[in-house]
Coordinates of C-alpha atoms and ligand atoms in Angstrom, one line a residue:
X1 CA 34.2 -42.2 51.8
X2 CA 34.1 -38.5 50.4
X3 CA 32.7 -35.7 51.6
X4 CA 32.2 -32.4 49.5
X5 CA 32.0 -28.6 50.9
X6 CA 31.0 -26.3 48.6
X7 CA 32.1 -22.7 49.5
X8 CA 29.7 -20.3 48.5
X9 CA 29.0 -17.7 51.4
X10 CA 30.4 -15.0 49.4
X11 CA 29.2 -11.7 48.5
X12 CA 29.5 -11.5 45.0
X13 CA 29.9 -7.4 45.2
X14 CA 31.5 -7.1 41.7
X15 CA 27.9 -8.7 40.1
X16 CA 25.9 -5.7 40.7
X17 CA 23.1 -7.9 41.5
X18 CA 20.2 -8.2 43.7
X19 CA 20.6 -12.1 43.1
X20 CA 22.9 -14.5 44.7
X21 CA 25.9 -14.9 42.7
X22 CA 26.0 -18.9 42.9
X23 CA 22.5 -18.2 41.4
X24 CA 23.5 -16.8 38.1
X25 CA 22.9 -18.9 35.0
X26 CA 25.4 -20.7 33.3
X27 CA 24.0 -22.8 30.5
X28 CA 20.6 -22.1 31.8
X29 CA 21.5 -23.3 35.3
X30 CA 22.3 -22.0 38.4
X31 CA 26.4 -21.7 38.9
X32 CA 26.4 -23.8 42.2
X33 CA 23.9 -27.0 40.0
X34 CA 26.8 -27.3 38.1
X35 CA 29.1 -28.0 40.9
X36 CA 26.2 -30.2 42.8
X37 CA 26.0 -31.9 39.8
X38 CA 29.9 -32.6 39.4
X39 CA 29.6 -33.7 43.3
X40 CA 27.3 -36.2 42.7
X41 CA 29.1 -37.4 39.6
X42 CA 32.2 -38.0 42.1
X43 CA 29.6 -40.5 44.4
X44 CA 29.5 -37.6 47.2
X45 CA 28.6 -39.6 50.4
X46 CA 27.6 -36.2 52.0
X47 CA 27.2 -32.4 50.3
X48 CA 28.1 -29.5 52.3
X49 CA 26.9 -26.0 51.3
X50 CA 28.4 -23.4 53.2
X51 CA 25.9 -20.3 52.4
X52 CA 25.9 -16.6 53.8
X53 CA 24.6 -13.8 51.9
X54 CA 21.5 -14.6 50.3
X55 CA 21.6 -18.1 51.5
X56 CA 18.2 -18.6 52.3
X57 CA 17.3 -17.8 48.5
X58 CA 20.2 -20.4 47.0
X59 CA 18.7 -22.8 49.6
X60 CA 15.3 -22.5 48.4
X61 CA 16.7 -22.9 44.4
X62 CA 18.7 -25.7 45.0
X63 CA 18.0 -27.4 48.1
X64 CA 17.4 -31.6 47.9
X65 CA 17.5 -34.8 49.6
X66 CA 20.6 -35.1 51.0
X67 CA 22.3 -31.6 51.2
X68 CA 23.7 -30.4 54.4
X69 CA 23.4 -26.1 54.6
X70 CA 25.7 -24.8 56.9
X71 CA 25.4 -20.8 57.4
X72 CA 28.7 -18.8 57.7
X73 CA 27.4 -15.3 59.0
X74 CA 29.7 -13.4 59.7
X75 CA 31.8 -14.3 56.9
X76 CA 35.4 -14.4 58.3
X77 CA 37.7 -16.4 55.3
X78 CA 38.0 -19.5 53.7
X79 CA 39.3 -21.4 56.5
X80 CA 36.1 -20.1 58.8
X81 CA 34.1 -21.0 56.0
X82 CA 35.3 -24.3 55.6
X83 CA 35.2 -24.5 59.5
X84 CA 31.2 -24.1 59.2
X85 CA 30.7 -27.4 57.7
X86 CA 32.4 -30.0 59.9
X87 CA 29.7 -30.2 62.2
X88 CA 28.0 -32.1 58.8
X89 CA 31.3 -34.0 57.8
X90 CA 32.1 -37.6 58.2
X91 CA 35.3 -38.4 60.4
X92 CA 36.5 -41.2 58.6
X93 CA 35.5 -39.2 55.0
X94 CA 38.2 -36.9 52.9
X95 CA 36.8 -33.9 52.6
X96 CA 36.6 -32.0 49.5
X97 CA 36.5 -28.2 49.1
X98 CA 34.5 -26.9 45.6
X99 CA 33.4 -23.8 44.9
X100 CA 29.7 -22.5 43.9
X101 CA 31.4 -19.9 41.5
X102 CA 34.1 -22.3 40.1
X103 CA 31.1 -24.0 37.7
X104 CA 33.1 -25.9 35.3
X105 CA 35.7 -27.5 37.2
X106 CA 35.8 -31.0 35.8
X107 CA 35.1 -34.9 37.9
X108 CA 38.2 -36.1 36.4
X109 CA 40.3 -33.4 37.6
X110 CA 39.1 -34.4 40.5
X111 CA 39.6 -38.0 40.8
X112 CA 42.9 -36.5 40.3
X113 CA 43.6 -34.5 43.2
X114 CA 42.1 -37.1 45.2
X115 CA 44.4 -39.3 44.0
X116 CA 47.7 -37.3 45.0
X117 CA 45.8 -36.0 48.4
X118 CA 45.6 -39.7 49.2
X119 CA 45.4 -39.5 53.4
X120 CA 47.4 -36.6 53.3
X121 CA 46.9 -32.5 52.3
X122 CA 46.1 -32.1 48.2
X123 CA 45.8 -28.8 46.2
X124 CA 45.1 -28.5 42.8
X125 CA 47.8 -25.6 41.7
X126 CA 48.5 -24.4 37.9
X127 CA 50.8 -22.6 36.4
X128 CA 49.4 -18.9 35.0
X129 CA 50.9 -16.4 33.1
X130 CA 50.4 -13.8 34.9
X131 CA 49.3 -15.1 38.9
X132 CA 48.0 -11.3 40.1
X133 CA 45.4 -11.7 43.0
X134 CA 45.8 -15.5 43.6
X135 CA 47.8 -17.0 46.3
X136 CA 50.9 -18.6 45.3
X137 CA 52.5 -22.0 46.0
X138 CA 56.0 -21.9 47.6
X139 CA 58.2 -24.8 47.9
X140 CA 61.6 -25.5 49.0
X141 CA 64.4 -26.4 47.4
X142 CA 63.7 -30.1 47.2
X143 CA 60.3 -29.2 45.8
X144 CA 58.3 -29.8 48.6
X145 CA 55.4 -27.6 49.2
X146 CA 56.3 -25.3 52.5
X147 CA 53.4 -22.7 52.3
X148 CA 50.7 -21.2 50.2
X149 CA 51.3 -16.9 50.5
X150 CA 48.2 -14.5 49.4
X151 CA 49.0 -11.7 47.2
X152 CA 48.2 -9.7 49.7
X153 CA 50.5 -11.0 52.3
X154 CA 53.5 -12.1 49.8
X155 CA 56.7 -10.4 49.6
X156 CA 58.3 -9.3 45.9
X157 CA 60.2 -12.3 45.1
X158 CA 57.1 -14.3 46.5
X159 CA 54.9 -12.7 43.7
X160 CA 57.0 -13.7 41.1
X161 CA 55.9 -17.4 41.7
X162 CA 54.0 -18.2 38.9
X163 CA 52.4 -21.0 40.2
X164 CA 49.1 -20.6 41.8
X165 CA 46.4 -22.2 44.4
X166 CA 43.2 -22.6 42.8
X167 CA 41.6 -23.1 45.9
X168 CA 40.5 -26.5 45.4
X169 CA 41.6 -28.9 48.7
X170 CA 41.3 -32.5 49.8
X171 CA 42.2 -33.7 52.9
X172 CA 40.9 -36.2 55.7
X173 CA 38.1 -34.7 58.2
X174 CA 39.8 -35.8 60.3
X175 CA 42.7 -33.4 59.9
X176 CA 40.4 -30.5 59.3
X177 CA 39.1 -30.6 63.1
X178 CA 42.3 -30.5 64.3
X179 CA 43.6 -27.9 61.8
X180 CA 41.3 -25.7 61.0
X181 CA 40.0 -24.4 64.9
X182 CA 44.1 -23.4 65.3
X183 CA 44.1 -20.8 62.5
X184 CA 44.6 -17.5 63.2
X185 CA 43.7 -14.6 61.5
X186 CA 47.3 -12.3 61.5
X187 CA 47.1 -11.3 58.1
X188 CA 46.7 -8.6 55.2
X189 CA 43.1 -9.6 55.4
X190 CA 42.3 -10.4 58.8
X191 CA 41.2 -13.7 57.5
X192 CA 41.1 -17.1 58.9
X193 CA 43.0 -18.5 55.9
X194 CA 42.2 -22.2 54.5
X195 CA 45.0 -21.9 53.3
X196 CA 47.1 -22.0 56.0
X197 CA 46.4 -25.6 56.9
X198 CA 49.5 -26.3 54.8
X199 CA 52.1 -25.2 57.6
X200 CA 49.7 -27.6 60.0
X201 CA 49.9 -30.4 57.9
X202 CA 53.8 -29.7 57.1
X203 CA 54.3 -29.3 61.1
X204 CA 52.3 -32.8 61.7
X205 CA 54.5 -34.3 59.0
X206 CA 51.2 -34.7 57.1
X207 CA 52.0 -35.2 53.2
X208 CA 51.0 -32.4 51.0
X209 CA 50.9 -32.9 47.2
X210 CA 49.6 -31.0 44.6
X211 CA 47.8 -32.0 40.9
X212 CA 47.1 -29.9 38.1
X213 CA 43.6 -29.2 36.0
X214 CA 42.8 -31.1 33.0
X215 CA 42.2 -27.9 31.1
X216 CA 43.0 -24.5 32.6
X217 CA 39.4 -23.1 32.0
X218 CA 38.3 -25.6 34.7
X219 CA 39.5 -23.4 37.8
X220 CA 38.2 -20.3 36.0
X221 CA 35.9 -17.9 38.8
X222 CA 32.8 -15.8 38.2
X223 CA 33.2 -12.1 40.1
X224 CA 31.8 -10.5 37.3
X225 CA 29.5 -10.6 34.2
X226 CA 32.1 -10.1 31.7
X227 CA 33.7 -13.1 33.9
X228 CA 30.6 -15.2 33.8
X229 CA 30.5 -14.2 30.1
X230 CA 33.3 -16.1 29.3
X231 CA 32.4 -19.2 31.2
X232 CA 29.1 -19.2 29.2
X233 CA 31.5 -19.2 26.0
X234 CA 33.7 -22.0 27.0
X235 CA 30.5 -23.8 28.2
X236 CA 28.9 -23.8 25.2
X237 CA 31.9 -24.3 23.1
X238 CA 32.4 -27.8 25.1
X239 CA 28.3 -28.6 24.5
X240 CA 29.1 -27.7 20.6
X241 CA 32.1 -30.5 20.5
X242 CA 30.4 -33.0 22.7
X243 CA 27.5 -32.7 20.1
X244 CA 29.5 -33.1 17.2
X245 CA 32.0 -35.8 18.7
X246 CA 28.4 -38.0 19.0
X247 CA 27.7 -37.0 15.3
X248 CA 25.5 -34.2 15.3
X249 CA 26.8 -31.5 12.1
X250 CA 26.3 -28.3 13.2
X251 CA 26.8 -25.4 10.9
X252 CA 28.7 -23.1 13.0
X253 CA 30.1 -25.1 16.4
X254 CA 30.4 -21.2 17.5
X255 CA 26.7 -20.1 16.9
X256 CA 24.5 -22.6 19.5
X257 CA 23.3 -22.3 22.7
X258 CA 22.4 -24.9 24.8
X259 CA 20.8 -24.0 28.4
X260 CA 20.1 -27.3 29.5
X261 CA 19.8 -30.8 28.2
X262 CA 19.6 -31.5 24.3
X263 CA 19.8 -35.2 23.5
X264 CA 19.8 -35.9 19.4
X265 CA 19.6 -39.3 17.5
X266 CA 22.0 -40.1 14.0
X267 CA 22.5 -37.6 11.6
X268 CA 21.2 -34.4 13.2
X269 CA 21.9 -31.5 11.5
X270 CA 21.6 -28.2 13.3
X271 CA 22.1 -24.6 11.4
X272 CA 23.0 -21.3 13.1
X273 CA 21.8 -19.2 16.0
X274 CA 19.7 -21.9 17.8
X275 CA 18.6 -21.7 21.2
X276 CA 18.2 -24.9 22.9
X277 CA 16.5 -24.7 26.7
X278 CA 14.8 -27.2 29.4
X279 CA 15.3 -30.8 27.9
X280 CA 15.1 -30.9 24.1
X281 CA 14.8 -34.3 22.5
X282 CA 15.8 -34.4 18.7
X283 CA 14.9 -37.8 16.7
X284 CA 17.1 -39.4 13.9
X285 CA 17.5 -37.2 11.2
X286 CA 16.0 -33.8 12.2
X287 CA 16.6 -30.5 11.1
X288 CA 16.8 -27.8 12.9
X289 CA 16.9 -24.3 10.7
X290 CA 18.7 -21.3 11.5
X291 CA 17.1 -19.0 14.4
X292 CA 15.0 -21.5 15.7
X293 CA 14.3 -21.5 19.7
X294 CA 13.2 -24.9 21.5
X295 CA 12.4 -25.3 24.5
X296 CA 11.2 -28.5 26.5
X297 CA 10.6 -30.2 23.0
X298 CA 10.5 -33.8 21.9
X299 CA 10.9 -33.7 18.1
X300 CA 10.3 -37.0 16.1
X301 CA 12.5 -38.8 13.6
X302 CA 13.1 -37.4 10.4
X303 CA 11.1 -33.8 11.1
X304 CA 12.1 -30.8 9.7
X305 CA 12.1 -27.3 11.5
X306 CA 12.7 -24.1 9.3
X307 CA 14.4 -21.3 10.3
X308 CA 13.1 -18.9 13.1
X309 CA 10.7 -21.1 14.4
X310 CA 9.9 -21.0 18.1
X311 CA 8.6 -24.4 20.4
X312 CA 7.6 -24.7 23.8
X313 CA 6.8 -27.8 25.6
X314 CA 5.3 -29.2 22.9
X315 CA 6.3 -32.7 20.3
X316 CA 5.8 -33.3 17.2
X317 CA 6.0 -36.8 15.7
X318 CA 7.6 -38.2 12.7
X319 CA 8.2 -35.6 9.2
X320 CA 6.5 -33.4 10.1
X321 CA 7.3 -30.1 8.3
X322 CA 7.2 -26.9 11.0
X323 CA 8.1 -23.4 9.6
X324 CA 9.7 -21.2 9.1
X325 CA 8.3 -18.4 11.1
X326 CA 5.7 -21.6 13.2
X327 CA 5.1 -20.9 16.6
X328 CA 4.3 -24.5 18.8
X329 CA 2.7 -23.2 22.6
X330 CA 2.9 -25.5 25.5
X331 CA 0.5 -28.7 25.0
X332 CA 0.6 -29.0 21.5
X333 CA 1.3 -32.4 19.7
X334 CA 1.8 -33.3 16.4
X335 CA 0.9 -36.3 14.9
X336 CA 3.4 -37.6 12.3
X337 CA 3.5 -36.4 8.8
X338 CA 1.7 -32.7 10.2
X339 CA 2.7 -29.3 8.1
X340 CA 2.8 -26.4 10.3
X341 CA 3.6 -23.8 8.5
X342 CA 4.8 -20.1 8.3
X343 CA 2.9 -17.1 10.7
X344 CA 0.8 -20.0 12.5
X345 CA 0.5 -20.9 16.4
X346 CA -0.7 -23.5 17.8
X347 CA -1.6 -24.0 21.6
X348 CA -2.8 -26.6 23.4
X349 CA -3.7 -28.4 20.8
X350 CA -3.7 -32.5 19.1
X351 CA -2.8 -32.4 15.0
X352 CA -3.2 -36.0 13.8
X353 CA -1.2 -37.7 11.0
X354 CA -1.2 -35.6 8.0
X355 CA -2.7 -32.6 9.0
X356 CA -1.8 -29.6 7.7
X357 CA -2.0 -25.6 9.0
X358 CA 0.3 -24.1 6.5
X359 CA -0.3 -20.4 6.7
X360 CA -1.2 -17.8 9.0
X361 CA -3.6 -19.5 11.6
X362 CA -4.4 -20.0 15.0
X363 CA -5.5 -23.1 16.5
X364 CA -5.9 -22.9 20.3
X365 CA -7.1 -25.4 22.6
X366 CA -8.3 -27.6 19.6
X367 CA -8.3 -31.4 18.3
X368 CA -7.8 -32.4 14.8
X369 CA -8.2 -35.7 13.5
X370 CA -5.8 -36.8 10.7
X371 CA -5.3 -35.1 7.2
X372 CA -7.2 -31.9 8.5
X373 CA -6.3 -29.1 5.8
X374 CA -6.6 -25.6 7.9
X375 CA -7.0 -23.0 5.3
X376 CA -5.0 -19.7 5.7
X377 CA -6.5 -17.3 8.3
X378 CA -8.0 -20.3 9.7
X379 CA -9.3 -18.9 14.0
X380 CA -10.4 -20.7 16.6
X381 CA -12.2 -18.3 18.9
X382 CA -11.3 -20.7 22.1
X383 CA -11.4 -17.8 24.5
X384 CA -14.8 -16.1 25.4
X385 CA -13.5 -13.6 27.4
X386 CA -14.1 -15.6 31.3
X387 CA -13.4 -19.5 29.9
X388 CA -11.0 -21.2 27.2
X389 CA -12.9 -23.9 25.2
X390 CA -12.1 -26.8 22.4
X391 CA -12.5 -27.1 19.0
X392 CA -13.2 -30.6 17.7
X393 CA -12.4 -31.1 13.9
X394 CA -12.8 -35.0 12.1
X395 CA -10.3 -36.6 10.1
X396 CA -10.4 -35.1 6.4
X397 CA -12.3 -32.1 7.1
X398 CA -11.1 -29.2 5.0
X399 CA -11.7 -26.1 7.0
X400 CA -11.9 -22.8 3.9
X401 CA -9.6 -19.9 4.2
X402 CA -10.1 -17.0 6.6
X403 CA -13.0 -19.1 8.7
X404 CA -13.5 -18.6 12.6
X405 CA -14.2 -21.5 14.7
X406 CA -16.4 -20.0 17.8
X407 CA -15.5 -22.9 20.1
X408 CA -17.3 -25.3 21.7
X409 CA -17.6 -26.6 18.2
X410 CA -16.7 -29.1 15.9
X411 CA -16.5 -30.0 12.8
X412 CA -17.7 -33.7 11.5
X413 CA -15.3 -35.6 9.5
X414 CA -15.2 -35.5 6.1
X415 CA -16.9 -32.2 6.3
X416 CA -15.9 -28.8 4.2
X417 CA -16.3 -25.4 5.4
X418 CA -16.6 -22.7 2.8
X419 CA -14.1 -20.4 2.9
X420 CA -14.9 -17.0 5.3
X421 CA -17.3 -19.2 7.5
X422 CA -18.2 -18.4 11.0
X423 CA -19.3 -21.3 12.3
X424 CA -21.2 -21.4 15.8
X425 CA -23.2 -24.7 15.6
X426 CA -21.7 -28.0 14.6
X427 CA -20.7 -28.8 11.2
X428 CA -22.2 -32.1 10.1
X429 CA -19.9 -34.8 8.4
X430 CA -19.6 -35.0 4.8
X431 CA -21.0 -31.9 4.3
X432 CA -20.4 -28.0 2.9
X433 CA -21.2 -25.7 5.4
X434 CA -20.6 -22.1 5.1
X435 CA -22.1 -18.8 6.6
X436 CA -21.2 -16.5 4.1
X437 CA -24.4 -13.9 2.0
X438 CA -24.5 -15.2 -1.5
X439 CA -22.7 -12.9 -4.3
X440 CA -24.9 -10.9 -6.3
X441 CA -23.8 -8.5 -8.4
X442 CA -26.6 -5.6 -9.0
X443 CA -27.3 -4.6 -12.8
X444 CA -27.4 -1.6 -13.8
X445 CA -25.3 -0.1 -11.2
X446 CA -22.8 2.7 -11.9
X447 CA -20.0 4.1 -9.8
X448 CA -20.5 8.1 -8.8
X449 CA -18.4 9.8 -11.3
X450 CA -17.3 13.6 -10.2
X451 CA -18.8 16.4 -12.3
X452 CA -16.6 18.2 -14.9
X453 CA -15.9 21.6 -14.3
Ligands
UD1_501 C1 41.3 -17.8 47.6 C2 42.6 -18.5 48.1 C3 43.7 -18.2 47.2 C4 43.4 -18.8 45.8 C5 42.1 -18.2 45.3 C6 41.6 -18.9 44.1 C7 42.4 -18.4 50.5 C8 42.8 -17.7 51.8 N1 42.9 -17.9 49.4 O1 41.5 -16.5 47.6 O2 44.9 -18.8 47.6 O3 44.4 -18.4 44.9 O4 41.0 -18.4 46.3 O5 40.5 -18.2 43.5 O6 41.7 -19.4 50.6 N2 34.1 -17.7 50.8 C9 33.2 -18.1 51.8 N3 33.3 -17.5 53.0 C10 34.3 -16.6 53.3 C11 35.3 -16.3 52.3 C12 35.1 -16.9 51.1 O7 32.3 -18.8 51.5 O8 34.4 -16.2 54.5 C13 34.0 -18.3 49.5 C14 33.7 -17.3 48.4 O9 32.3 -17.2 48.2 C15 34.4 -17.8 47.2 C16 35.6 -18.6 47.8 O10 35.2 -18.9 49.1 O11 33.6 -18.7 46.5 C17 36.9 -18.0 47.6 O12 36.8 -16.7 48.3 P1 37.6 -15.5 47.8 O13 37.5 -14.4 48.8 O14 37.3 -15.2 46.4 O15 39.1 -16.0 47.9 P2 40.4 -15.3 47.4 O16 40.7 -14.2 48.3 O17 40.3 -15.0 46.0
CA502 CA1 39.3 -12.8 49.9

């Protein structure tokens, strides 16, 4: 049975934010989703948040079914921290210590250092270039771990050990009740120090055994932005290769963002500077032009999007053509086949098979049937200033250039508006309709000259 604790009553001073700092985005999420989600992905019998400053606000973003909160106020170390949560621990479990600001540490690193903690004490340790500020791992000389020493607390030859704690701990619950009430707190700090669990264990003749990370970026922390900056990096450099390792060709693996889910079919092509966010769906064969922002989109099979095009919870069926420079607002769907085309926005609206709005329009809270042509500067006035209200337009209507459509209207099938119509009343099907005065050109007449001299 396992049991995780996720440490994340900390300050997070070095932010210089009002906000939590488990509550920072990474990839679009929250830090500490990424842990919850790694938890769950380890089959997590029981969650443990240990929160403190701002914990009410991190509880309120995150909380679910199943998560235990445990408030550590005043915030005393690690080993109080940890100390907080066994009231919500299994006895028979092994606990597992994460931490809310350690986002990307990996499940199968994991599955690792539970494997070596076995019933005993494990740590995840690495070896750093250059260990400043973490505590490091001392063993004797048969190897055996004796004692994990802060920076703080660590004499010189101490701090040449390059071989550091991570902070990442399993051990039985069991243990931790009898261990962690006996720490003290005689140190640099004035901490209770979960680390210090290690002479316990050793003095119980407990095993203690370490593993390593599968990738060192895994134990990586966020104090600071530039900190959390880099995370973002390395997380979006691992989305880029996961995307191309299930056959998705992006121009530049270096130039995407991802902030959230994006899910593509065969032979997705993807060019530079896209922003991907919520749950993007991308069909077989789409392309996605350079500049292009999506979010919450579900983009059919074969469609093409042209650079610096911008989609909000909206889906567009099968080739379809959208851009560049198309702007799709939250409830709009496109039927299959549907050209939307540069400088026009569409909201709220249905465009059947085969319609087309190719330049400069809007069409707000309006239904088109299939192979509408919207000519340029095509308006539908939806908004009256107090209510929002629909345009109706058939199948095969061909709406003239530069025409506003004062909604509620609509437009019969078939039906052809001249070009600079207002229309106010219903179109009838079949038909020409159009509002404009008739052209006249007046005999005779001649343009004011100036007088000479
Ligand atoms: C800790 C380890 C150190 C390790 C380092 C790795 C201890 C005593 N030291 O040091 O060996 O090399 O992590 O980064 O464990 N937290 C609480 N409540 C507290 C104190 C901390 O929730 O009272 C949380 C913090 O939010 C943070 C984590 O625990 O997420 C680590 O705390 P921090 O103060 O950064 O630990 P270090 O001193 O860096
Ligand atoms: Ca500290």
């Amino acid at each position: 049975m396992l049991n995780v604790v996720i440490l994340a009553a900390g300050q997070g001073k070095r932010m210089h934010s009002d906000r939590p700092k488990v509550l920072h985005p990474l990839g679009g999420r929250p830090l500490l989703a990424h842990v919850l989600e790694t938890a769950r992905e380890l089959g997590a019998d029981r969650i443990c948040i240990v929160h403190g400053h701002g914990g009410e606000a991190v509880r309120q973003a995150l909380d679910a079914p199943g998560l235990a909160w445990a408030r550590q106020e005043p915030q005393l170390g690690t080993g109080h921290a940890v100390l907080q949560a066994l009231p919500f621990l299994d006895d028979a479990a092994t606990a597992l210590v994460l931490y809310g600001d350690v986002p990307l540490i990996g499940a199968a690193t994991l599955r690792r250092l539970l494997a070596v903690a076995d019933d005993g004490l494990g740590i995840l340790a690495a070896v750093l270039d250059d260990p400043t500020g973490y505590g490091r791992i001392l063993r004797d000389a048969g190897g055996r771990v004796t004692r994990i020493v802060e920076q703080r607390d660590a004499a010189a030859d101490e701090l040449a050990v390059r071989e550091i704690n991570t902070g990442f701990m399993a051990a039985p619950v069991a243990a931790l009740k009898r261990w962690l009430p006996a720490l003290g707190n005689d140190n640099a700090q004035g901490e209770y120090y979960l680390t210090d669990i290690v002479g316990l264990a050793i003095a119980e003749g407990t095993a203690v055994a370490t593993a390593q990370p599968e990738a060192p970026w895994e134990v990586l922390g966020v104090n600071s932005k530039p900190q959390l900056a880099t995370l973002e990096r390395i997380h979006q450099q691992n989305n880029a290769r996961l995307l191309m390792e299930s056959g998705v060709t992006l121009a530049d693996p270096e130039r995407i963002d991802v902030r959230g889910e994006l899910d593509c079919g065969r032979d997705v092509a993807i060019d530079v500077n896209c922003v991907f966010a919520g749950r993007v769906v991308l069909g077989d064969g789409v392309e996605v032009g350079a500049h292009c922002v999506l979010r919450d989109a579900v983009i059919g099979a074969g469609t093409r999007i042209a650079p610096f095009s911008h989609i909000e919870e909206a889906e567009a069926g099968m080739n379809c053509l959208i851009g560049p420079y198309a702007r799709l607002r939250p409830g709009t769907r496109l039927g299959d086949a549907a050209h939307i085309g540069n400088f026009v926005e569409v909201k709220n609206s249905l465009i059947g098979d085969g319609s087309k709005a190719n330049h400069l329009a809007y069409l707000g809270d309006a239904t088109l049937g299939r192979n509408v042509n919207i000519g340029a500067g095509t308006i539908t006035c939806n908004y009256d200033g107090a209510a929002k209200h629909r345009t109706v337009i058939g199948d095969d209507a061909f709406i003239g250039s530069d025409s506003q459509l004062v909604a509620p209207v609509s437009v019969g099938r078939g039906a052809t508006l001249g070009a600079g119509t207002t229309l106010t009343e219903d179109a009838p099907p079949e038909r020409l309709t159009l509002t404009r005065t008739r052209q006249v050109t007046v005999p005779g007449w001649k343009r004011p000259a100036k007088k000479e001299g």
